[in-house]
Short mmCIF file of C-alpha atoms in Angstrom, two decimals:
data_model
loop_
_atom_site.label_atom_id
_atom_site.label_comp_id
_atom_site.label_asym_id
_atom_site.label_seq_id
_atom_site.Cartn_x
_atom_site.Cartn_y
_atom_site.Cartn_z
CA MET Z 1 152.25 115.78 243.19
CA ALA Z 2 153.45 116.55 246.72
CA PRO Z 3 150.81 116.30 249.46
CA ASN Z 4 148.94 119.56 249.88
CA HIS Z 5 149.62 119.83 253.62
CA PRO Z 6 151.16 123.24 254.40
CA ARG Z 7 152.29 124.13 257.94
CA PHE Z 8 151.08 127.11 259.96
CA GLY Z 9 153.28 128.08 262.91
CA PRO Z 10 154.60 126.99 265.33
CA PHE Z 11 153.79 129.78 267.80
CA GLY Z 12 156.06 129.91 270.85
CA ALA Z 13 159.63 128.81 271.49
CA GLN Z 14 161.45 126.13 269.49
CA VAL Z 15 163.23 124.52 272.43
CA GLY Z 16 163.03 121.16 274.17
CA ASN Z 17 161.78 118.22 272.09
CA GLU Z 18 160.47 118.76 268.58
CA TRP Z 19 157.38 116.69 267.70
CA ASN Z 20 155.14 116.22 264.69
CA ASP Z 21 151.97 114.10 264.76
CA GLY Z 22 151.80 113.99 260.95
CA THR Z 23 148.58 114.25 258.93
CA HIS Z 24 145.37 112.30 259.49
CA ASN Z 25 141.82 112.20 258.23
CA ASP Z 26 140.49 114.25 261.14
CA VAL Z 27 140.95 115.37 264.76
CA ARG Z 28 138.37 113.85 267.17
CA LYS Z 29 139.52 114.75 270.71
CA ILE Z 30 142.02 117.06 272.43
CA LYS Z 31 143.27 116.60 276.00
CA ILE Z 32 144.79 119.70 277.61
CA ARG Z 33 146.57 119.80 280.98
CA TYR Z 34 146.93 123.34 282.30
CA GLY Z 35 147.34 125.49 285.38
CA GLU Z 36 144.32 127.66 286.13
CA LYS Z 37 146.51 130.74 286.58
CA SER Z 38 149.67 129.59 284.84
CA VAL Z 39 150.50 127.76 281.59
CA ILE Z 40 149.68 124.86 279.29
CA TYR Z 41 151.60 121.88 280.65
CA SER Z 42 150.78 119.39 277.89
CA ILE Z 43 148.50 118.59 274.97
CA GLN Z 44 147.44 115.29 273.40
CA PHE Z 45 145.37 114.60 270.27
CA GLN Z 46 143.13 111.74 269.21
CA TYR Z 47 143.16 111.43 265.42
CA LEU Z 48 140.82 109.51 263.13
CA ASN Z 49 142.12 107.38 260.30
CA ARG Z 50 140.46 103.97 260.00
CA LYS Z 51 139.73 104.18 263.72
CA PRO Z 52 140.38 106.74 266.51
CA ILE Z 53 143.94 106.60 267.92
CA TRP Z 54 145.54 108.72 270.65
CA ASN Z 55 148.98 110.10 269.80
CA ASP Z 56 151.70 110.77 272.37
CA GLN Z 57 151.31 113.43 275.04
CA HIS Z 58 153.40 116.53 274.31
CA GLY Z 59 154.66 118.15 277.52
CA GLU Z 60 154.64 117.07 281.18
CA ASN Z 61 152.18 117.06 284.09
CA GLY Z 62 152.14 120.03 286.48
CA GLY Z 63 151.64 120.18 290.24
CA ASP Z 64 148.62 122.51 290.01
CA GLN Z 65 147.28 121.03 286.81
CA LYS Z 66 143.69 120.69 285.69
CA GLU Z 67 142.58 118.58 282.75
CA ALA Z 68 140.17 119.52 279.95
CA LEU Z 69 138.83 117.14 277.31
CA VAL Z 70 137.56 118.59 274.05
CA GLU Z 71 135.37 116.17 272.06
CA PHE Z 72 134.02 116.82 268.56
CA GLN Z 73 130.72 115.34 267.44
CA GLN Z 74 130.24 113.57 264.11
CA ASN Z 75 130.68 116.00 261.19
CA GLU Z 76 132.10 118.59 263.63
CA HIS Z 77 135.67 119.80 263.09
CA ILE Z 78 138.13 122.39 264.40
CA GLU Z 79 137.27 125.86 263.17
CA SER Z 80 140.13 127.66 264.94
CA ILE Z 81 142.52 127.56 267.89
CA TRP Z 82 143.87 130.69 269.54
CA GLY Z 83 145.85 131.55 272.61
CA TYR Z 84 148.82 133.37 274.09
CA TYR Z 85 152.48 132.54 274.58
CA SER Z 86 155.08 134.32 276.72
CA SER Z 87 157.95 133.74 279.14
CA ASN Z 88 157.44 131.56 282.21
CA SER Z 89 160.46 131.20 284.55
CA GLY Z 90 162.64 132.46 281.72
CA VAL Z 91 161.28 129.98 279.14
CA GLU Z 92 158.84 131.01 276.42
CA CYS Z 93 155.85 128.64 276.39
CA VAL Z 94 152.13 128.51 275.53
CA GLN Z 95 150.18 130.34 278.24
CA SER Z 96 146.59 129.64 277.15
CA LEU Z 97 144.48 127.87 274.53
CA THR Z 98 140.90 128.30 273.32
CA ILE Z 99 139.28 125.99 270.75
CA LYS Z 100 136.26 126.67 268.53
CA SER Z 101 134.45 124.10 266.39
CA THR Z 102 132.61 124.41 263.08
CA SER Z 103 129.33 124.16 265.03
CA GLU Z 104 130.27 127.40 266.90
CA GLN Z 105 130.98 125.62 270.21
CA THR Z 106 133.92 127.05 272.19
CA TRP Z 107 136.13 125.41 274.84
CA GLY Z 108 138.37 127.50 277.10
CA PRO Z 109 140.29 129.63 277.63
CA TYR Z 110 142.56 127.19 279.47
CA GLY Z 111 145.56 128.75 281.22
CA THR Z 112 146.32 132.48 281.42
CA GLU Z 113 145.54 134.91 278.58
CA LYS Z 114 148.76 136.88 278.81
CA GLY Z 115 151.61 137.48 276.37
CA LYS Z 116 151.64 137.40 272.57
CA TYR Z 117 148.37 136.49 270.87
CA PHE Z 118 148.22 133.89 268.09
CA LYS Z 119 145.46 132.25 266.12
CA ILE Z 120 145.40 129.18 263.89
CA PRO Z 121 142.31 129.76 261.75
CA SER Z 122 140.59 127.44 259.32
CA THR Z 123 138.23 128.23 256.45
CA ARG Z 124 135.70 126.32 254.40
CA ASN Z 125 138.50 125.60 251.91
CA CYS Z 126 140.87 123.94 254.38
CA LYS Z 127 140.86 121.61 257.36
CA ILE Z 128 143.29 121.04 260.24
CA VAL Z 129 144.55 117.45 259.94
CA GLY Z 130 147.51 117.38 262.32
CA PHE Z 131 149.66 119.30 264.79
CA PHE Z 132 153.36 119.85 265.49
CA GLY Z 133 155.48 121.88 267.88
CA TRP Z 134 158.02 121.75 270.71
CA SER Z 135 157.59 120.56 274.29
CA GLY Z 136 159.43 119.66 277.52
CA ASP Z 137 158.29 120.63 281.00
CA TYR Z 138 155.58 122.66 279.25
CA LEU Z 139 154.04 123.00 275.82
CA TYR Z 140 156.61 125.39 274.36
CA SER Z 141 154.98 125.95 270.96
CA LEU Z 142 152.13 124.77 268.77
CA GLY Z 143 151.48 124.70 265.02
CA ALA Z 144 149.04 122.98 262.67
CA LEU Z 145 149.09 121.01 259.43
CA PHE Z 146 146.32 121.70 256.91
CA HIS Z 147 144.70 119.95 254.03
CA LEU Z 148 143.75 122.59 251.47
CA SER Z 149 141.32 122.35 248.61
CA ASN Z 150 142.11 126.01 247.92
CA ALA Z 151 145.47 127.39 249.02
CA GLN Z 152 144.22 130.99 249.36
CA PHE Z 153 144.37 130.57 253.15
CA ILE Z 154 148.15 130.29 253.28
CA ARG Z 155 148.53 133.80 251.84
CA ARG Z 156 146.86 135.27 254.92
CA LYS Z 157 148.79 136.43 257.99
CA ILE Z 158 147.99 137.72 261.45
CA VAL Z 159 149.74 140.49 263.38
CA GLY Z 160 149.27 141.67 266.96
CA PRO Z 161 147.39 142.58 268.96
CA LEU Z 162 149.56 145.45 270.21
CA GLY Z 163 148.70 147.20 273.46
CA GLY Z 164 147.65 145.99 276.91
CA TYR Z 165 146.71 142.53 278.18
CA SER Z 166 143.63 143.28 280.32
CA GLY Z 167 140.02 143.58 279.24
CA VAL Z 168 138.06 141.17 277.06
CA HIS Z 169 139.47 139.42 274.01
CA TRP Z 170 137.63 139.98 270.71
CA ASP Z 171 138.22 138.70 267.18
CA ASP Z 172 136.14 139.75 264.17
CA GLY Z 173 137.62 137.02 261.96
CA ILE Z 174 138.47 137.17 258.26
CA HIS Z 175 136.40 139.04 255.68
CA SER Z 176 136.89 140.28 252.12
CA GLY Z 177 137.79 143.76 253.32
CA VAL Z 178 136.98 146.69 255.65
CA LYS Z 179 134.10 148.91 254.50
CA LYS Z 180 133.95 151.54 257.27
CA ILE Z 181 135.56 152.29 260.64
CA THR Z 182 134.07 154.62 263.25
CA ILE Z 183 136.26 155.89 266.12
CA TRP Z 184 135.31 157.41 269.47
CA ALA Z 185 138.44 159.06 270.92
CA GLU Z 186 139.37 161.72 273.46
CA GLU Z 187 142.74 161.58 275.26
CA PHE Z 188 142.76 157.87 274.30
CA VAL Z 189 140.67 155.64 272.02
CA LYS Z 190 137.36 154.89 273.74
CA SER Z 191 135.98 152.45 271.16
CA ILE Z 192 136.13 151.28 267.58
CA GLN Z 193 133.30 150.08 265.36
CA ILE Z 194 133.96 148.17 262.12
CA GLU Z 195 131.73 147.39 259.16
CA TYR Z 196 133.16 144.68 256.89
CA SER Z 197 132.57 144.23 253.16
CA GLY Z 198 129.92 141.64 252.40
CA ASN Z 199 129.01 141.22 256.08
CA SER Z 200 125.23 141.37 256.56
CA GLY Z 201 125.51 140.87 260.33
CA PRO Z 202 125.63 143.54 263.05
CA LEU Z 203 128.46 146.09 263.25
CA CYS Z 204 131.46 144.94 265.29
CA THR Z 205 131.86 147.32 268.25
CA HIS Z 206 134.67 147.13 270.82
CA GLY Z 207 135.04 149.47 273.81
CA GLU Z 208 132.63 152.10 275.11
CA ILE Z 209 130.48 154.19 272.77
CA THR Z 210 130.25 157.65 274.35
CA ASP Z 211 128.04 160.69 273.68
CA GLY Z 212 130.87 162.44 271.83
CA ASN Z 213 130.98 162.92 268.08
CA PRO Z 214 132.46 159.84 266.36
CA ASP Z 215 134.82 159.98 263.40
CA PRO Z 216 133.62 157.74 260.52
CA ILE Z 217 136.16 156.59 257.92
CA PRO Z 218 134.74 155.00 254.72
CA PHE Z 219 136.84 152.75 252.48
CA ASN Z 220 135.73 152.48 248.86
CA GLU Z 221 136.86 152.86 245.24
CA ASP Z 222 137.48 156.58 245.68
CA ASN Z 223 139.72 156.61 248.76
CA GLY Z 224 141.06 153.03 248.55
CA TYR Z 225 141.12 150.05 250.88
CA LEU Z 226 142.75 149.77 254.31
CA VAL Z 227 146.44 148.80 254.06
CA SER Z 228 147.99 149.83 257.39
CA ILE Z 229 147.18 150.89 260.97
CA GLU Z 230 149.48 153.15 262.98
CA GLY Z 231 149.21 154.32 266.56
CA PHE Z 232 150.48 154.63 270.12
CA TYR Z 233 149.65 152.67 273.27
CA ASN Z 234 150.33 153.22 276.97
CA SER Z 235 152.67 150.48 278.21
CA ASP Z 236 153.46 152.02 281.61
CA SER Z 237 150.05 151.75 283.28
CA ALA Z 238 148.65 148.57 284.84
CA ILE Z 239 145.68 149.09 282.51
CA GLY Z 240 147.08 149.55 279.02
CA ALA Z 241 145.15 151.53 276.46
CA ILE Z 242 145.39 152.48 272.79
CA GLN Z 243 146.26 156.19 272.94
CA SER Z 244 145.79 156.96 269.24
CA LEU Z 245 145.07 155.40 265.86
CA THR Z 246 145.82 156.46 262.28
CA PHE Z 247 144.58 154.56 259.22
CA HIS Z 248 146.38 154.43 255.83
CA THR Z 249 144.68 153.53 252.53
CA SER Z 250 145.86 152.11 249.22
CA THR Z 251 145.56 155.54 247.57
CA GLY Z 252 148.09 157.05 249.98
CA GLU Z 253 145.54 158.86 252.15
CA SER Z 254 145.83 158.93 255.96
CA HIS Z 255 142.96 159.34 258.45
CA GLY Z 256 143.92 160.45 261.95
CA PRO Z 257 145.48 160.56 264.39
CA PHE Z 258 142.46 159.92 266.62
CA GLY Z 259 143.44 160.32 270.28
CA THR Z 260 146.79 161.45 271.71
CA GLU Z 261 150.13 160.39 270.20
CA ILE Z 262 151.99 159.46 273.39
CA GLY Z 263 153.44 156.17 274.60
CA LYS Z 264 154.86 153.36 272.48
CA HIS Z 265 154.57 153.63 268.70
CA PHE Z 266 153.44 150.78 266.36
CA LYS Z 267 152.57 150.33 262.68
CA PHE Z 268 151.39 147.20 260.83
CA PRO Z 269 151.84 146.18 258.10
CA SER Z 270 154.03 148.63 256.20
CA PRO Z 271 151.89 150.84 253.89
CA ALA Z 272 154.33 150.05 251.06
CA SER Z 273 154.03 146.26 251.42
CA SER Z 274 151.08 145.79 248.99
CA LYS Z 275 148.92 144.21 251.69
CA LYS Z 276 145.19 144.50 252.39
CA ILE Z 277 143.71 144.35 255.90
CA ILE Z 278 140.74 141.95 255.92
CA GLY Z 279 139.89 141.68 259.64
CA LEU Z 280 140.68 143.06 263.10
CA HIS Z 281 141.13 141.56 266.57
CA GLY Z 282 142.27 142.78 269.98
CA ARG Z 283 141.19 143.41 273.57
CA SER Z 284 138.89 146.05 275.06
CA GLY Z 285 138.10 147.32 278.55
CA PRO Z 286 134.80 148.74 279.82
CA ASP Z 287 135.66 152.26 278.67
CA HIS Z 288 138.59 152.00 276.25
CA LEU Z 289 140.28 150.01 273.51
CA GLU Z 290 143.02 147.93 275.12
CA SER Z 291 144.88 146.50 272.10
CA ILE Z 292 144.47 145.98 268.35
CA GLY Z 293 145.78 143.62 265.68
CA ALA Z 294 144.87 142.64 262.12
CA TYR Z 295 144.52 139.89 259.55
CA TYR Z 296 145.96 140.78 256.16
CA GLU Z 297 146.74 139.26 252.77
CA PRO Z 298 148.46 140.35 249.55
CA ALA Z 299 146.39 142.93 247.70
CA ASP Z 300 144.55 141.82 244.60
CA ASN Z 301 147.12 143.18 242.14
CA PHE Z 302 147.56 139.89 240.29
CA THR Z 303 147.17 139.74 236.52
CA PRO Z 304 146.27 136.64 234.46
CA VAL Z 305 147.67 136.72 230.90
CA GLY Z 306 146.98 134.29 228.09
CA PRO Z 307 146.64 131.47 227.44
CA GLU Z 308 148.35 131.35 224.04
CA GLY Z 309 147.75 128.33 221.80
CA GLY Z 310 144.86 126.10 220.82
CA LYS Z 311 141.55 125.14 222.40
CA GLY Z 312 142.05 121.39 222.58
CA GLY Z 313 142.58 119.27 225.67
CA ILE Z 314 141.31 120.13 229.16
CA GLY Z 315 141.72 123.45 230.95
CA TRP Z 316 143.99 123.64 234.03
CA ASP Z 317 145.07 126.39 236.43
CA ASP Z 318 147.76 126.20 239.13
CA GLY Z 319 146.44 129.44 240.67
CA ASN Z 320 148.11 132.66 241.86
CA GLN Z 321 148.59 131.72 245.54
CA TYR Z 322 152.33 131.07 245.27
CA SER Z 323 155.18 133.52 245.66
CA ALA Z 324 157.70 132.17 243.13
CA VAL Z 325 158.55 129.46 240.60
CA ARG Z 326 161.43 127.24 241.75
CA GLN Z 327 161.77 124.63 239.00
CA LEU Z 328 160.29 123.59 235.63
CA ILE Z 329 160.41 120.19 233.92
CA ILE Z 330 159.50 120.16 230.22
CA HIS Z 331 159.08 117.12 227.97
CA SER Z 332 159.36 117.84 224.25
CA ASP Z 333 159.45 115.86 220.99
CA HIS Z 334 161.41 117.76 218.37
CA ASP Z 335 162.72 115.45 215.62
CA ASN Z 336 162.97 118.38 213.20
CA GLU Z 337 161.66 121.86 212.66
CA HIS Z 338 158.34 120.62 211.26
CA SER Z 339 157.82 117.89 213.86
CA ALA Z 340 158.10 119.51 217.27
CA VAL Z 341 155.73 119.84 220.18
CA ILE Z 342 155.84 120.52 223.90
CA ASN Z 343 154.43 117.30 225.37
CA SER Z 344 154.10 118.45 228.97
CA ILE Z 345 155.17 120.91 231.64
CA GLN Z 346 155.42 120.47 235.42
CA ILE Z 347 156.25 123.28 237.85
CA GLU Z 348 157.53 123.43 241.41
CA TYR Z 349 156.30 126.50 243.30
CA ASP Z 350 157.26 128.19 246.58
CA ASP Z 351 154.72 129.84 248.87
CA GLU Z 352 155.48 132.89 251.06
CA PHE Z 353 156.67 130.62 253.90
CA GLY Z 354 159.25 128.87 251.68
CA ILE Z 355 157.20 125.66 251.44
CA SER Z 356 157.62 124.09 247.99
CA GLU Z 357 154.95 122.15 246.13
CA TRP Z 358 154.88 120.38 242.77
CA CYS Z 359 151.81 120.87 240.61
CA LYS Z 360 150.37 118.09 238.48
CA LYS Z 361 152.05 117.39 235.16
CA HIS Z 362 150.12 119.16 232.40
CA GLY Z 363 150.21 117.22 229.12
CA GLY Z 364 151.03 113.75 227.86
CA GLU Z 365 154.05 111.50 227.47
CA SER Z 366 156.99 112.12 225.15
CA LYS Z 367 158.66 109.52 222.95
CA GLU Z 368 160.45 106.72 224.74
CA GLY Z 369 164.04 107.62 225.54
CA THR Z 370 163.45 111.38 225.35
CA LYS Z 371 164.99 113.16 228.31
CA PRO Z 372 163.16 116.08 229.91
CA THR Z 373 164.63 119.58 230.11
CA LYS Z 374 164.97 120.97 233.63
CA PHE Z 375 165.21 124.62 234.58
CA ILE Z 376 166.16 125.33 238.23
CA LEU Z 377 166.00 128.85 239.65
CA ASP Z 378 168.23 130.18 242.43
CA HIS Z 379 166.66 131.17 245.76
CA ASP Z 380 166.82 134.88 244.80
CA GLU Z 381 165.78 134.34 241.17
CA TYR Z 382 162.29 134.71 239.71
CA LEU Z 383 160.61 134.40 236.29
CA THR Z 384 159.88 137.68 234.53
CA SER Z 385 158.50 136.40 231.20
CA ILE Z 386 157.64 133.32 229.16
CA GLY Z 387 157.75 133.20 225.39
CA GLY Z 388 157.26 130.60 222.70
CA ILE Z 389 155.75 129.55 219.41
CA VAL Z 390 152.28 128.15 218.73
CA ARG Z 391 151.39 126.53 215.41
CA GLN Z 392 149.87 123.51 213.70
CA TYR Z 393 151.13 120.07 214.76
CA GLY Z 394 150.02 117.17 212.56
CA ASP Z 395 146.24 117.33 212.25
CA VAL Z 396 145.92 119.68 215.23
CA ASP Z 397 145.26 123.32 214.40
CA CYS Z 398 147.35 124.90 217.15
CA VAL Z 399 149.59 123.68 219.99
CA VAL Z 400 152.64 124.98 221.86
CA CYS Z 401 155.78 124.04 219.92
CA SER Z 402 158.49 125.87 221.88
CA LEU Z 403 159.06 127.65 225.18
CA THR Z 404 161.63 130.18 226.39
CA PHE Z 405 161.90 131.53 229.96
CA GLN Z 406 163.45 134.80 231.11
CA THR Z 407 164.41 135.45 234.76
CA ASN Z 408 165.78 138.51 236.54
CA LYS Z 409 169.25 136.95 236.05
CA LYS Z 410 169.30 135.12 232.71
CA THR Z 411 167.47 133.61 229.73
CA PHE Z 412 167.04 129.84 229.68
CA SER Z 413 167.70 128.04 226.38
CA THR Z 414 164.68 127.46 224.14
CA VAL Z 415 162.93 124.10 224.26
CA GLY Z 416 161.44 123.09 220.89
CA VAL Z 417 161.66 124.93 217.58
CA GLN Z 418 162.96 128.48 217.22
CA GLY Z 419 161.58 131.28 215.09
CA GLU Z 420 159.51 134.45 215.09
CA VAL Z 421 156.38 133.31 213.24
CA ASN Z 422 153.36 132.75 215.52
CA SER Z 423 155.46 133.72 218.51
CA PHE Z 424 154.14 135.10 221.81
CA GLU Z 425 155.48 136.63 225.02
CA LEU Z 426 153.73 136.87 228.41
CA SER Z 427 155.13 139.54 230.76
CA GLU Z 428 154.43 142.90 232.39
CA ASN Z 429 156.84 145.50 233.73
CA GLY Z 430 157.29 145.34 237.50
CA LYS Z 431 155.74 141.89 237.86
CA LYS Z 432 156.95 138.29 238.08
CA ILE Z 433 155.35 134.98 237.12
CA ILE Z 434 153.90 133.23 240.17
CA GLY Z 435 151.67 130.65 238.47
CA PHE Z 436 150.64 129.05 235.16
CA HIS Z 437 147.37 128.05 233.49
CA GLY Z 438 146.39 126.64 230.10
CA ARG Z 439 145.01 123.59 228.30
CA SER Z 440 146.52 120.16 227.77
CA GLY Z 441 145.77 116.60 226.66
CA ASP Z 442 148.29 114.48 224.79
CA TRP Z 443 150.46 117.62 224.63
CA LEU Z 444 150.49 121.21 225.81
CA ASP Z 445 147.72 122.86 223.80
CA SER Z 446 148.09 126.34 225.34
CA ILE Z 447 149.80 128.15 228.18
CA GLY Z 448 149.22 131.34 230.16
CA ALA Z 449 150.64 132.90 233.32
CA HIS Z 450 149.63 134.62 236.54
CA LEU Z 451 151.68 137.77 237.21
CA GLY Z 452 152.23 139.19 240.67
CA PRO Z 453 154.22 142.09 242.16
CA ILE Z 454 157.97 141.68 242.57
#
């Protein structure tokens, strides 16, 4: 199985010298050289394997530089890193960095919080184990390598914030969904208050709450969940402000506009993109909302089907976090029609960033000298259905004896026996196969699929 170390980023420009520190057991220290009112000149990491070791410095020293040393205590790790990147002397580079640990300690911001916002978040199911990026005279870009015990994180994306660059930065983080939003708006948006699903803490309020009548917007089973935010912001003034906001739900309803629709228009993500907003971030001034952005992930419109077959062996599940199936390798013993079995299956998946990963092989070994059957899908090809036959094999009541795969382009040849008795098909109109699950031991006892939107 390929190492489960997906990449996130890099954020910034891909110019200068590309570097990659690789993956390690942990990150223990970070050394940042920065200008108080300028940029990040360089960054350097101390990693822990058998012992702590400093990797190379990425970037150069600056004439007005200051140095910050971030040290993590035992059992303390990186929770998230965020910052800004924009153009400096015509070159896009990292402008600022802030680091937060799992013990809630925060270092920074170092540099200038101006430009495009980015965040490299972690969750309890993943850990940052390395960094990569580009550097030269400055730190041009930064990305992270993760070790995941649950790859749900990689399905999440961040957008924005869109609007002005003044005020105070705020970030509500990632939740299971948005439960209610309350808006105070006049000629522009004065403040926003968000209640998140499953959050027992205080309401998240950003901007100034005035004496005017607020506009509450609930999100529930009746009117759907939040899928998109649309609005306008003032980009001409030295103090930018969100002029108006409109909220779109999964049922097609729209709430707003709140405020005045003048200035520069924005919308994220597209209401038709089957996404769900699960958190908000941005900037706010003393009496207005300065900018707004969101965290989002694919909506929960995934369907598990099956498994078909017997109840022997051990259960397995590759999950539904991938975007497509790229390749399948199937081992099968089929001496004759009455002596055939699928010994094992192994699948290569792609995630939404195009990163491929092989799952574990599910099943046992085939007879010596038996060659596996390989099915390779094109880059624009996806699985639409899987079929096969399940029946008795030797003393075993029920196992998978053949498999057939259908894509949006063709049907792959059947592996194993052919026939219509005890046959099955796993598919659903408008969906593709993005994962498999089942049971296996010495052979493939059963198989099922995870279906996702095309």
